[in-house]
PDB file of C-alpha atoms in Angstrom:
ATOM      1  CA  MET A 154     -31.463  16.777  53.399  1.00 55.00           C
ATOM      2  CA  LYS A 155     -33.819  16.750  50.745  1.00 55.00           C
ATOM      3  CA  ARG A 156     -31.917  19.715  50.292  1.00 55.00           C
ATOM      4  CA  HIS A 157     -28.763  18.862  50.018  1.00 53.00           C
ATOM      5  CA  LEU A 158     -29.901  15.981  47.774  1.00 48.00           C
ATOM      6  CA  LEU A 159     -31.027  18.507  45.623  1.00 49.00           C
ATOM      7  CA  HIS A 160     -27.734  20.573  45.449  1.00 54.00           C
ATOM      8  CA  ILE A 161     -25.450  17.105  44.909  1.00 56.00           C
ATOM      9  CA  LEU A 162     -27.929  16.203  41.877  1.00 52.00           C
ATOM     10  CA  ALA A 163     -27.375  19.687  40.752  1.00 53.00           C
ATOM     11  CA  ALA A 164     -23.958  19.997  40.845  1.00 54.00           C
ATOM     12  CA  ALA A 165     -23.554  16.121  39.076  1.00 52.00           C
ATOM     13  CA  ALA A 166     -26.105  17.338  36.604  1.00 52.00           C
ATOM     14  CA  LEU A 167     -23.509  20.477  35.528  1.00 52.00           C
ATOM     15  CA  ALA A 168     -20.342  18.433  35.865  1.00 51.00           C
ATOM     16  CA  LEU A 169     -21.610  15.660  33.508  1.00 50.00           C
ATOM     17  CA  PRO A 170     -21.331  18.565  30.354  1.00 50.00           C
ATOM     18  CA  LEU A 171     -17.561  19.303  31.380  1.00 48.00           C
ATOM     19  CA  ALA A 172     -16.778  15.910  32.057  1.00 49.00           C
ATOM     20  CA  ALA A 173     -17.206  15.425  27.795  1.00 49.00           C
ATOM     21  CA  CYS A 174     -15.446  18.695  27.388  1.00 49.00           C
ATOM     22  CA  ALA A 175     -12.444  16.812  28.662  1.00 49.00           C
ATOM     23  CA  GLY A 176     -10.935  14.872  25.952  1.00 46.00           C
ATOM     24  CA  PRO A 177     -10.619  12.485  24.435  1.00 48.00           C
ATOM     25  CA  LYS A 178      -9.836   9.149  26.556  1.00 51.00           C
ATOM     26  CA  GLY A 179      -8.362   5.983  26.018  1.00 48.00           C
ATOM     27  CA  VAL A 180      -4.931   5.183  25.020  1.00 51.00           C
ATOM     28  CA  ARG A 181      -2.813   7.392  22.498  1.00 50.00           C
ATOM     29  CA  ILE A 182       0.643   5.778  20.226  1.00 51.00           C
ATOM     30  CA  THR A 183       2.491   8.893  19.729  1.00 52.00           C
ATOM     31  CA  ASN A 184       6.117   8.398  17.855  1.00 50.00           C
ATOM     32  CA  ASP A 185       8.441  11.577  19.756  1.00 55.00           C
ATOM     33  CA  GLY A 186       5.216  13.596  20.533  1.00 53.00           C
ATOM     34  CA  GLN A 187       3.466  13.486  17.462  1.00 54.00           C
ATOM     35  CA  SER A 188       1.007  11.182  16.544  1.00 51.00           C
ATOM     36  CA  ALA A 189       1.612   7.736  15.465  1.00 50.00           C
ATOM     37  CA  THR A 190      -0.666   7.829  12.745  1.00 53.00           C
ATOM     38  CA  THR A 191       0.278   8.025   9.090  1.00 53.00           C
ATOM     39  CA  ALA A 192      -0.101  12.066   8.054  1.00 57.00           C
ATOM     40  CA  LYS A 193      -0.398  10.314   3.958  1.00 58.00           C
ATOM     41  CA  THR A 194      -3.596  11.439   2.272  1.00 63.00           C
ATOM     42  CA  PRO A 195      -4.879   8.368   1.376  1.00 65.00           C
ATOM     43  CA  VAL A 196      -4.723   7.606  -2.423  1.00 68.00           C
ATOM     44  CA  PRO A 197      -7.711   5.907  -5.083  1.00 80.00           C
ATOM     45  CA  ILE A 198      -6.855   3.131  -6.696  1.00 84.00           C
ATOM     46  CA  THR A 199      -5.921   3.424  -9.975  1.00 87.00           C
ATOM     47  CA  ASN A 200      -5.329   1.479 -13.212  1.00 89.00           C
ATOM     48  CA  PHE A 201      -2.700   2.207 -15.478  1.00 93.00           C
ATOM     49  CA  THR A 202      -2.374   2.787 -19.055  1.00 94.00           C
ATOM     50  CA  ALA A 203      -0.116   1.240 -20.888  1.00 95.00           C
ATOM     51  CA  ASP A 204       2.807   4.697 -20.975  1.00 96.00           C
ATOM     52  CA  GLN A 205       1.961   4.896 -17.444  1.00 95.00           C
ATOM     53  CA  ILE A 206       3.146   1.160 -16.426  1.00 96.00           C
ATOM     54  CA  LYS A 207       5.872   2.011 -19.245  1.00 96.00           C
ATOM     55  CA  THR A 208       7.164   5.167 -17.293  1.00 96.00           C
ATOM     56  CA  ALA A 209       6.390   3.567 -13.811  1.00 95.00           C
ATOM     57  CA  ILE A 210       8.707   0.173 -13.931  1.00 96.00           C
ATOM     58  CA  THR A 211      10.886   1.029 -17.397  1.00 97.00           C
ATOM     59  CA  GLY A 212      14.619   0.891 -15.456  1.00 96.00           C
ATOM     60  CA  LYS A 213      13.803   0.075 -11.724  1.00 96.00           C
ATOM     61  CA  THR A 214      13.876  -2.206  -9.319  1.00 97.00           C
ATOM     62  CA  PHE A 215      11.121  -3.849  -7.024  1.00 96.00           C
ATOM     63  CA  GLN A 216      10.701  -6.171  -4.706  1.00 96.00           C
ATOM     64  CA  TYR A 217       7.517  -8.223  -5.294  1.00 96.00           C
ATOM     65  CA  THR A 218       5.349 -10.565  -3.585  1.00 95.00           C
ATOM     66  CA  ARG A 219       3.754 -13.414  -5.531  1.00 92.00           C
ATOM     67  CA  PRO A 220       1.205 -15.955  -4.813  1.00 91.00           C
ATOM     68  CA  ASP A 221       4.707 -18.567  -5.515  1.00 89.00           C
ATOM     69  CA  GLY A 222       7.453 -16.492  -4.859  1.00 92.00           C
ATOM     70  CA  ASN A 223       8.919 -13.169  -3.623  1.00 96.00           C
ATOM     71  CA  GLY A 224      12.395 -11.624  -4.423  1.00 97.00           C
ATOM     72  CA  PHE A 225      13.495  -8.324  -6.406  1.00 97.00           C
ATOM     73  CA  VAL A 226      12.981  -7.722 -10.101  1.00 97.00           C
ATOM     74  CA  THR A 227      14.462  -4.768 -12.536  1.00 97.00           C
ATOM     75  CA  TYR A 228      12.481  -3.772 -15.637  1.00 97.00           C
ATOM     76  CA  ASN A 229      14.183  -3.440 -18.964  1.00 98.00           C
ATOM     77  CA  ALA A 230      13.404  -1.292 -21.887  1.00 97.00           C
ATOM     78  CA  ASP A 231      13.035  -3.495 -24.501  1.00 97.00           C
ATOM     79  CA  GLY A 232      10.554  -5.392 -22.602  1.00 97.00           C
ATOM     80  CA  THR A 233      12.746  -7.773 -20.547  1.00 97.00           C
ATOM     81  CA  PHE A 234      13.179  -8.089 -16.782  1.00 97.00           C
ATOM     82  CA  SER A 235      15.669  -9.957 -14.280  1.00 97.00           C
ATOM     83  CA  PHE A 236      14.411 -11.443 -11.257  1.00 96.00           C
ATOM     84  CA  GLN A 237      15.256 -12.569  -8.266  1.00 97.00           C
ATOM     85  CA  ASP A 238      14.211 -14.797  -6.058  1.00 95.00           C
ATOM     86  CA  ASP A 239      14.361 -15.434  -2.314  1.00 95.00           C
ATOM     87  CA  ALA A 240      13.792 -19.206  -2.645  1.00 94.00           C
ATOM     88  CA  LYS A 241      14.779 -20.497  -6.282  1.00 91.00           C
ATOM     89  CA  GLY A 242      17.248 -18.233  -7.884  1.00 95.00           C
ATOM     90  CA  GLY A 243      17.095 -15.501 -10.670  1.00 96.00           C
ATOM     91  CA  GLY A 244      16.235 -15.843 -14.113  1.00 95.00           C
ATOM     92  CA  VAL A 245      14.693 -13.202 -16.799  1.00 96.00           C
ATOM     93  CA  GLY A 246      11.404 -13.171 -18.303  1.00 96.00           C
ATOM     94  CA  LYS A 247       9.308 -11.361 -20.701  1.00 97.00           C
ATOM     95  CA  TRP A 248       7.032  -7.779 -20.238  1.00 97.00           C
ATOM     96  CA  THR A 249       4.652  -5.725 -22.650  1.00 96.00           C
ATOM     97  CA  ALA A 250       1.954  -3.354 -21.701  1.00 96.00           C
ATOM     98  CA  ASN A 251      -1.336  -2.560 -23.806  1.00 94.00           C
ATOM     99  CA  GLY A 252      -3.573  -0.960 -22.803  1.00 90.00           C
ATOM    100  CA  THR A 253      -4.200  -0.969 -19.312  1.00 87.00           C
ATOM    101  CA  GLN A 254      -3.266  -5.173 -19.255  1.00 93.00           C
ATOM    102  CA  PHE A 255       0.149  -5.951 -18.478  1.00 95.00           C
ATOM    103  CA  CYS A 256       1.386  -9.408 -18.939  1.00 96.00           C
ATOM    104  CA  GLU A 257       4.781 -10.740 -17.973  1.00 95.00           C
ATOM    105  CA  THR A 258       6.447 -14.583 -18.339  1.00 95.00           C
ATOM    106  CA  TRP A 259       8.184 -15.923 -15.778  1.00 90.00           C
ATOM    107  CA  GLY A 260      11.088 -17.388 -17.469  1.00 86.00           C
ATOM    108  CA  LYS A 261       9.891 -20.463 -19.245  1.00 87.00           C
ATOM    109  CA  GLY A 262       6.309 -20.004 -17.259  1.00 88.00           C
ATOM    110  CA  ALA A 263       2.813 -19.457 -18.966  1.00 92.00           C
ATOM    111  CA  GLN A 264       2.016 -15.451 -20.174  1.00 94.00           C
ATOM    112  CA  GLU A 265       0.034 -14.157 -16.894  1.00 94.00           C
ATOM    113  CA  CYS A 266      -2.125 -11.032 -17.294  1.00 95.00           C
ATOM    114  CA  GLY A 267      -4.335  -8.452 -15.692  1.00 94.00           C
ATOM    115  CA  MET A 268      -4.694  -4.705 -14.778  1.00 93.00           C
ATOM    116  CA  PHE A 269      -1.705  -2.939 -13.746  1.00 94.00           C
ATOM    117  CA  LYS A 270      -2.696  -0.731 -10.250  1.00 93.00           C
ATOM    118  CA  ASN A 271      -1.696   2.048  -7.661  1.00 91.00           C
ATOM    119  CA  THR A 272      -2.990   1.810  -4.673  1.00 86.00           C
ATOM    120  CA  GLY A 273      -0.499   4.579  -3.492  1.00 85.00           C
ATOM    121  CA  ASP A 274       2.168   2.672  -1.690  1.00 86.00           C
ATOM    122  CA  ALA A 275       2.620  -0.405  -4.385  1.00 93.00           C
ATOM    123  CA  PHE A 276       1.189  -1.708  -7.871  1.00 94.00           C
ATOM    124  CA  PHE A 277      -0.603  -4.408  -8.213  1.00 93.00           C
ATOM    125  CA  ALA A 278       0.743  -5.912 -12.072  1.00 90.00           C
ATOM    126  CA  SER A 279      -1.154  -9.386 -13.039  1.00 86.00           C
ATOM    127  CA  ASN A 280      -0.181 -11.754 -10.489  1.00 88.00           C
ATOM    128  CA  SER A 281       2.723  -9.582  -8.553  1.00 92.00           C
ATOM    129  CA  ARG A 282       2.930  -6.664  -6.310  1.00 95.00           C
ATOM    130  CA  LEU A 283       5.368  -4.253  -7.062  1.00 96.00           C
ATOM    131  CA  VAL A 284       7.411  -1.679  -3.990  1.00 96.00           C
ATOM    132  CA  GLU A 285       9.887   0.424  -5.567  1.00 95.00           C
ATOM    133  CA  MET A 286      13.604  -0.214  -4.133  1.00 93.00           C
ATOM    134  CA  LYS A 287      14.195   3.691  -3.288  1.00 84.00           C
ATOM    135  CA  THR A 288      17.803   4.651  -3.609  1.00 71.00           C
TER     136      THR A 288
END
């Protein structure tokens, strides 16, 4: 009986390391046989210079999210922009870039300034989150 118990314990001791090599356990999410996790390499958050800001936004349309609304905005090379807010309708504004500061004036509101940052999938400009609309 002791001998039989020793064989069982020895077999169990050998099986434990093999079980650890069996691979990951748990739920895996796949997308057509591929891992559903992102393949993108994270981009470090960077502050843009005035020239980089101008290149990033001039002549482009973005979907914006702000504390006071959401919609679409198109930035023009002359320092103006037009926007269409989902709830408030359309309007125009002005923008400037100086150093790493980006300033916007929405309609007749006060000028808002802040750093212009790139997070890899969006820009953060003053009080706006901007995602470029690709055509």
